[in-house]
Amino acid sequence: MNIYDIAKEAGVSISTVSRVLNNHPNVKKQTKENVLSVLKKSNYIPSSVAKSLVNKATKTIGVLASDIRHIHYANIAFTIEQKLSTYGYNVILCNTGNDKSKMKDYLRVLAEKQVDGVIMVGSIFSCDQTAESIQRYHSNTPVVMHNTSLRGDNIYNISSEEAYGIVLAVDYLVQEKGIKDIALVLDYDTPVVYQKHEIYREKLEEYGIPYLKKRVVRTQSGLSGGVAAIEDLTKHGVDFSAVIGCDDITSVGAMQQLEKYGRRVPGDVAVIGFNNTLFSQVSTPAMTVIDNKEEITGIMLSRAMGDVLSGQPISPQTLIYPELILRGTT
Amino acid sequence: MNIYDIAKEAGVSISTVSRVLNNHPNVKKQTKENVLSVLKKSNYIPSSVAKSLVNKATKTIGVLASDIRHIHYANIAFTIEQKLSTYGYNVILCNTGNDKSKMKDYLRVLAEKQVDGVIMVGSIFSCDQTAESIQRYHSNTPVVMHNTSLRGDNIYNISSEEAYGIVLAVDYLVQEKGIKDIALVLDYDTPVVYQKHEIYREKLEEYGIPYLKKRVVRTQSGLSGGVAAIEDLTKHGVDFSAVIGCDDITSVGAMQQLEKYGRRVPGDVAVIGFNNTLFSQVSTPAMTVIDNKEEITGIMLSRAMGDVLSGQPISPQTLIYPELILRGTT
DNA sequence: TTGTAGGCGTTATCAT
DNA sequence: ATGATAACGCCTACAA
């Protein structure tokens, strides 16, 4: 059932049908009603793909994230999808893991599918391969990125100043709690994580606290990653009275392992999470966290996309500042 | 840059280009190589939308879920996306909430976008409005549904026998723990939830335990929903030594509130969660749960879709049986 | 083995 | 106000 069938049924030409379909002016009230009535009884569904071919716009956006099973990405992806849908856009969701070749493949497919824009969520996309793929497949597509340092005249960045979260955490621990031996748990190897590490160092220096390399541990995000981080610190005999995690769930894992070693939270060790997801409210006691403002992030990402797509001016670089939320683990 | 440009550049016709693009036989090795080399240096990207128009297939599947911020749906959606991508399909993700009109709108848009199939995850879609929309917009599209009772010759059901989970839980509590006053927490008002309620009743009867209406409470899924459930039970002076939750996170909320009333878990009250998400491993003690097998569910949903799409025979009805996983809260 | 031409379902331009 | 007709980018008989 297509526009021709409707035209025939209504005894008009396809142009007229198209006109009433798109609410064009210049169509006689009578014929319009006629066509409308035919339309009503014929459950006709216009083909977006045919439209897209002529309009050169698909009204769909590609969204890349490493893994939406991580509640942080699920939250952001949710907000993006909901917000974009109010703009009339749908979302093709792509879970890339941190597999560079998967990122490339998805970006290519999205280009073939002619998405109107691409949003990439997470510092994991801050890499050369991604930059290359954008250049190659999306040089004329708006690309909105989160926590990335990539540049380009079709690339727009919305970044959480995660490093500033470290500032807040260290300031609080040192000034309010008088804690100096602060362990830092990091996960991926991305520019943002590098920055967190650097600022941690600088802050310690600022307070005249010696920087101890072993107090910074690498792990994988997740419950077991948190366990492993505490294992690591303990095994190497590193002193610490506070742990700043890379992640809420990782911090929960850390708490559980600390408990196994008989170290009380917050009595013996203060624990700070990252992101302010549900996990930080589930732990006992509830966890002090660096709130990364997921909802705002999602809103800004989709708004940026919506603005570019509607031809509105938009800043190529926007920052979101995290906040420290005090709860029971510090 | 389209197929014409390539043809001109290579000095052949567009058919030839199309042939090498699609690896058709019957094309001379030499011309093929020639075209290939032109292709290589011209970063040409074939348009899927043009292809879709002629092929009548978009290689994309619509996936509806109420809210992927709920880790349960995120987990299933993730698996679906990953699995379908290996079949060469992309996923348009739609968060409908439990808003019937949103479901309808999304289903219509997906029809316009000519998706090759629709997957709906969650018993919330087991309603007349959805059935009507399927009939109206997707009568010729394969529809794979999860936990739904909808029928139709293009509808395929994959269901978790959630009610069987209740059987496992009640059997265990009564037989192993000698507990008879078992509270049941329910959330949505769907056929599946109704079944859970019914089977709970039947099991009690089987054991000769009186059914007490007040021991079954309705709440919203979530931490505060669990709190509210315990409040509800307490306020009405209902005795209970066990709680079967509708959700892991809701059960965690219940545990937290029980603690406030000084009731120890599992000493005074046994708590059982539902789904076996990360939340059940985060609580202290770790939570006994009815495992709904999210990954298997996701795999079966996408496999069903893949099979239908590739013309393979497939059962219109498939069941997944949950399992009881014993941990520290019982 | 290769090229020509028609069609997929729309929108939009230009006549009428 | 309405109707032909040419795009949009690709595939595929059919012809050569």
XYZ file of C-alpha atoms in Angstrom, chain A:
330
model
C 0.000 0.000 0.000
C 1.650 3.178 -1.171
C 0.946 6.702 -2.219
C -0.168 5.559 -5.671
C -2.857 3.311 -4.250
C -4.206 6.159 -2.189
C -4.158 8.486 -5.183
C -6.036 6.017 -7.336
C -8.582 5.328 -4.636
C -9.160 9.028 -4.061
C -9.184 9.834 -7.737
C -6.350 12.348 -7.513
C -2.655 12.427 -8.335
C 0.127 11.391 -6.038
C 1.218 14.996 -5.677
C -2.072 15.874 -4.083
C -1.827 12.960 -1.715
C 1.672 13.956 -0.805
C 0.458 17.462 -0.160
C -2.253 16.504 2.268
C 0.115 14.041 3.891
C 2.530 16.864 4.596
C -0.058 19.467 5.398
C 0.900 21.667 2.520
C -1.284 24.715 1.982
C -2.747 25.179 -1.495
C -5.027 22.189 -1.508
C -8.766 22.598 -1.719
C -10.574 21.817 1.465
C -12.853 19.360 -0.271
C -10.158 17.282 -1.940
C -8.199 17.309 1.263
C -11.078 15.854 3.198
C -11.632 13.328 0.476
C -8.039 12.147 0.535
C -8.048 12.164 4.300
C -11.047 9.877 4.410
C -9.442 7.432 2.000
C -6.316 7.562 4.109
C -8.283 6.794 7.232
C -9.882 3.614 5.974
C -6.837 2.236 4.218
C -4.247 1.852 6.994
C -1.576 3.319 4.804
C 1.862 3.758 6.380
C 4.257 6.168 4.717
C 7.712 4.754 4.065
C 10.419 6.593 5.945
C 13.064 4.978 3.824
C 11.639 6.443 0.633
C 11.380 9.785 2.371
C 14.916 9.508 3.602
C 16.165 8.858 0.117
C 14.847 12.147 -1.150
C 15.142 14.201 2.022
C 18.657 13.035 2.746
C 17.760 12.700 6.391
C 16.812 9.581 8.301
C 15.690 11.062 11.595
C 17.812 8.565 13.389
C 20.913 9.021 15.505
C 23.583 6.459 16.241
C 24.572 6.158 19.881
C 27.770 4.365 20.820
C 28.573 3.288 24.333
C 30.911 0.636 25.601
C 28.308 -1.403 27.463
C 24.860 -0.425 28.651
C 24.889 -3.166 31.228
C 26.914 -0.638 33.170
C 24.210 1.335 34.846
C 26.056 4.592 34.257
C 25.844 4.201 30.500
C 22.327 2.836 30.676
C 21.265 5.978 32.505
C 22.851 8.293 29.981
C 21.638 6.288 26.999
C 18.138 6.326 28.405
C 18.081 10.076 28.732
C 19.509 10.541 25.259
C 16.901 8.275 23.736
C 14.033 9.949 25.528
C 15.187 13.449 24.776
C 15.937 12.783 21.126
C 12.577 11.140 20.677
C 10.943 14.406 21.644
C 12.879 15.965 18.793
C 11.497 13.308 16.473
C 14.625 11.195 16.316
C 15.152 7.521 17.006
C 18.271 5.946 18.340
C 20.324 3.068 17.017
C 22.176 1.713 20.012
C 25.650 0.209 19.618
C 27.587 -1.524 22.377
C 31.196 -1.504 21.324
C 32.973 -2.814 24.393
C 36.431 -1.334 24.230
C 37.090 -3.086 21.001
C 38.503 -0.570 18.556
C 37.607 -2.558 15.491
C 34.037 -2.872 16.677
C 33.886 0.892 17.054
C 35.071 1.249 13.513
C 32.596 -1.291 12.186
C 29.674 0.322 13.931
C 30.686 3.757 12.699
C 30.785 2.450 9.182
C 27.404 0.781 9.382
C 25.928 3.933 10.842
C 27.325 5.862 7.930
C 25.790 3.419 5.487
C 22.502 3.732 7.286
C 22.826 7.458 6.817
C 22.226 8.439 10.398
C 21.770 12.159 10.883
C 24.236 12.237 13.740
C 26.390 10.184 16.070
C 26.725 10.421 19.826
C 29.548 8.640 21.580
C 29.435 8.250 25.317
C 32.572 7.623 27.308
C 36.228 8.525 27.309
C 36.954 5.171 25.753
C 36.202 6.745 22.393
C 38.999 9.234 22.817
C 41.367 7.409 20.533
C 43.008 7.694 17.133
C 41.035 4.922 15.529
C 37.792 6.636 16.369
C 39.090 9.961 15.098
C 40.056 8.261 11.865
C 36.687 6.590 11.473
C 34.889 9.866 12.057
C 37.028 11.505 9.423
C 36.461 8.669 7.059
C 32.816 7.864 7.527
C 31.290 10.888 9.172
C 33.078 13.937 7.905
C 29.719 15.505 7.140
C 27.764 14.172 10.091
C 27.528 16.015 13.383
C 29.293 14.020 16.071
C 28.662 14.748 19.729
C 31.128 13.194 22.098
C 31.249 12.747 25.825
C 34.492 12.930 27.778
C 36.618 13.056 24.714
C 39.448 15.239 23.550
C 38.845 14.760 19.847
C 38.558 17.840 17.677
C 37.079 18.568 14.304
C 34.664 21.080 12.882
C 31.810 18.596 13.004
C 32.708 17.362 16.470
C 31.130 18.742 19.612
C 32.320 17.859 23.065
C 30.356 17.638 26.251
C 32.676 16.689 29.046
C 32.334 15.993 32.709
C 35.303 17.513 34.467
C 35.930 14.237 36.223
C 39.304 15.453 37.327
C 37.533 18.186 39.245
C 35.702 15.449 41.104
C 39.071 14.281 42.351
C 39.792 17.809 43.524
C 36.566 17.847 45.513
C 37.253 14.449 47.010
C 40.839 15.122 48.002
C 40.006 18.534 49.415
C 37.265 17.039 51.498
C 39.299 14.122 52.768
C 42.288 16.266 53.690
C 40.530 19.331 55.014
C 37.507 17.835 56.711
C 38.777 14.438 57.653
C 42.466 15.059 58.044
C 43.245 12.035 55.929
C 46.507 12.059 54.013
C 47.030 8.532 52.812
C 44.473 8.450 50.048
C 44.377 5.551 47.609
C 43.118 6.108 44.090
C 41.538 3.397 41.981
C 41.602 3.808 38.219
C 40.201 1.709 35.432
C 40.597 2.302 31.726
C 43.583 3.829 30.071
C 42.044 6.968 28.632
C 42.939 10.661 28.608
C 40.318 11.364 31.258
C 41.742 8.746 33.564
C 45.175 10.177 32.964
C 43.872 13.578 34.004
C 42.384 12.184 37.172
C 45.727 10.715 38.040
C 47.547 13.957 37.323
C 45.238 16.150 39.342
C 45.451 13.711 42.233
C 49.174 14.143 42.172
C 48.966 17.894 42.004
C 46.545 18.105 44.865
C 48.764 15.994 47.090
C 51.682 18.191 46.237
C 49.598 21.225 47.051
C 48.982 19.796 50.505
C 52.576 18.762 50.904
C 51.626 15.111 50.974
C 54.144 12.765 49.380
C 52.889 11.024 46.285
C 53.159 7.296 46.564
C 52.934 5.434 43.305
C 51.655 2.278 44.929
C 48.635 4.102 46.287
C 47.328 4.360 42.762
C 45.984 1.040 41.544
C 44.607 -0.069 38.237
C 41.703 -2.426 38.056
C 38.684 -3.358 36.020
C 35.389 -1.748 36.731
C 33.064 -4.031 38.660
C 32.509 -5.713 41.988
C 35.486 -8.002 41.576
C 37.561 -5.106 40.331
C 37.024 -3.363 43.640
C 37.972 -6.497 45.502
C 41.094 -6.804 43.406
C 42.051 -3.204 44.068
C 41.987 -3.712 47.824
C 43.878 -6.975 47.407
C 46.472 -5.160 45.409
C 46.951 -2.431 47.991
C 47.071 -4.896 50.833
C 49.426 -7.281 49.130
C 51.909 -4.521 48.553
C 51.630 -3.400 52.137
C 50.401 0.054 51.204
C 48.909 2.189 53.983
C 45.676 3.965 53.195
C 42.838 5.502 55.149
C 40.739 6.451 52.196
C 39.878 5.038 48.798
C 38.563 7.006 45.865
C 37.009 4.555 43.431
C 36.658 4.768 39.684
C 33.058 3.693 39.856
C 30.276 3.149 42.370
C 30.138 -0.575 41.884
C 33.893 -0.889 42.108
C 33.820 1.050 45.349
C 31.186 -1.314 46.678
C 33.503 -4.198 45.854
C 36.260 -2.386 47.692
C 34.025 -1.943 50.730
C 33.181 -5.622 50.785
C 36.819 -6.604 50.661
C 37.783 -4.083 53.331
C 35.199 -5.686 55.533
C 36.846 -9.056 54.988
C 40.081 -7.612 56.280
C 38.211 -6.313 59.298
C 38.612 -2.692 58.299
C 35.523 -0.692 59.125
C 34.032 1.888 56.791
C 34.154 4.766 57.508
C 35.867 4.200 60.855
C 39.126 2.799 59.511
C 38.835 3.658 55.850
C 36.799 6.273 54.046
C 35.368 5.234 50.696
C 34.226 7.482 47.895
C 32.394 6.307 44.832
C 32.030 7.774 41.390
C 28.881 8.562 39.378
C 26.179 8.476 42.021
C 24.343 5.504 40.588
C 21.874 3.379 42.511
C 24.737 1.223 43.725
C 25.935 4.008 45.950
C 22.578 4.040 47.710
C 22.396 0.319 48.075
C 25.585 -0.155 50.044
C 25.518 -0.044 53.832
C 26.321 2.538 54.832
C 25.233 4.535 51.805
C 28.234 5.779 49.912
C 29.730 9.229 49.624
C 30.154 9.848 45.911
C 31.356 12.160 43.248
C 28.153 12.854 41.364
C 28.781 12.955 37.673
C 25.292 14.174 36.858
C 24.232 11.546 34.415
C 20.875 13.017 33.623
C 22.272 16.443 32.884
C 24.922 14.808 30.763
C 22.334 12.944 28.741
C 20.267 16.056 28.336
C 23.190 18.146 27.182
C 24.368 15.517 24.739
C 20.988 15.237 23.110
C 20.356 18.942 23.200
C 23.663 19.584 21.505
C 22.670 17.118 18.815
C 19.232 18.616 18.465
C 20.650 22.116 18.211
C 23.201 21.263 15.561
C 20.604 19.393 13.560
C 18.230 22.323 13.660
C 20.963 24.652 12.555
C 21.343 26.475 15.823
C 24.677 27.779 16.966
C 26.365 25.645 19.569
C 29.602 25.674 21.462
C 32.124 23.035 20.406
C 33.080 22.473 24.002
C 30.922 22.302 27.102
C 31.867 21.336 30.612
C 29.836 19.734 33.357
C 31.172 20.008 36.872
C 30.678 17.149 39.264
C 29.622 17.571 42.840
C 30.518 15.766 46.021
C 27.604 14.117 47.775
C 28.276 13.251 51.364
C 26.803 10.069 52.732
C 27.856 7.423 55.189
C 31.222 6.145 54.009
C 33.353 9.170 54.847
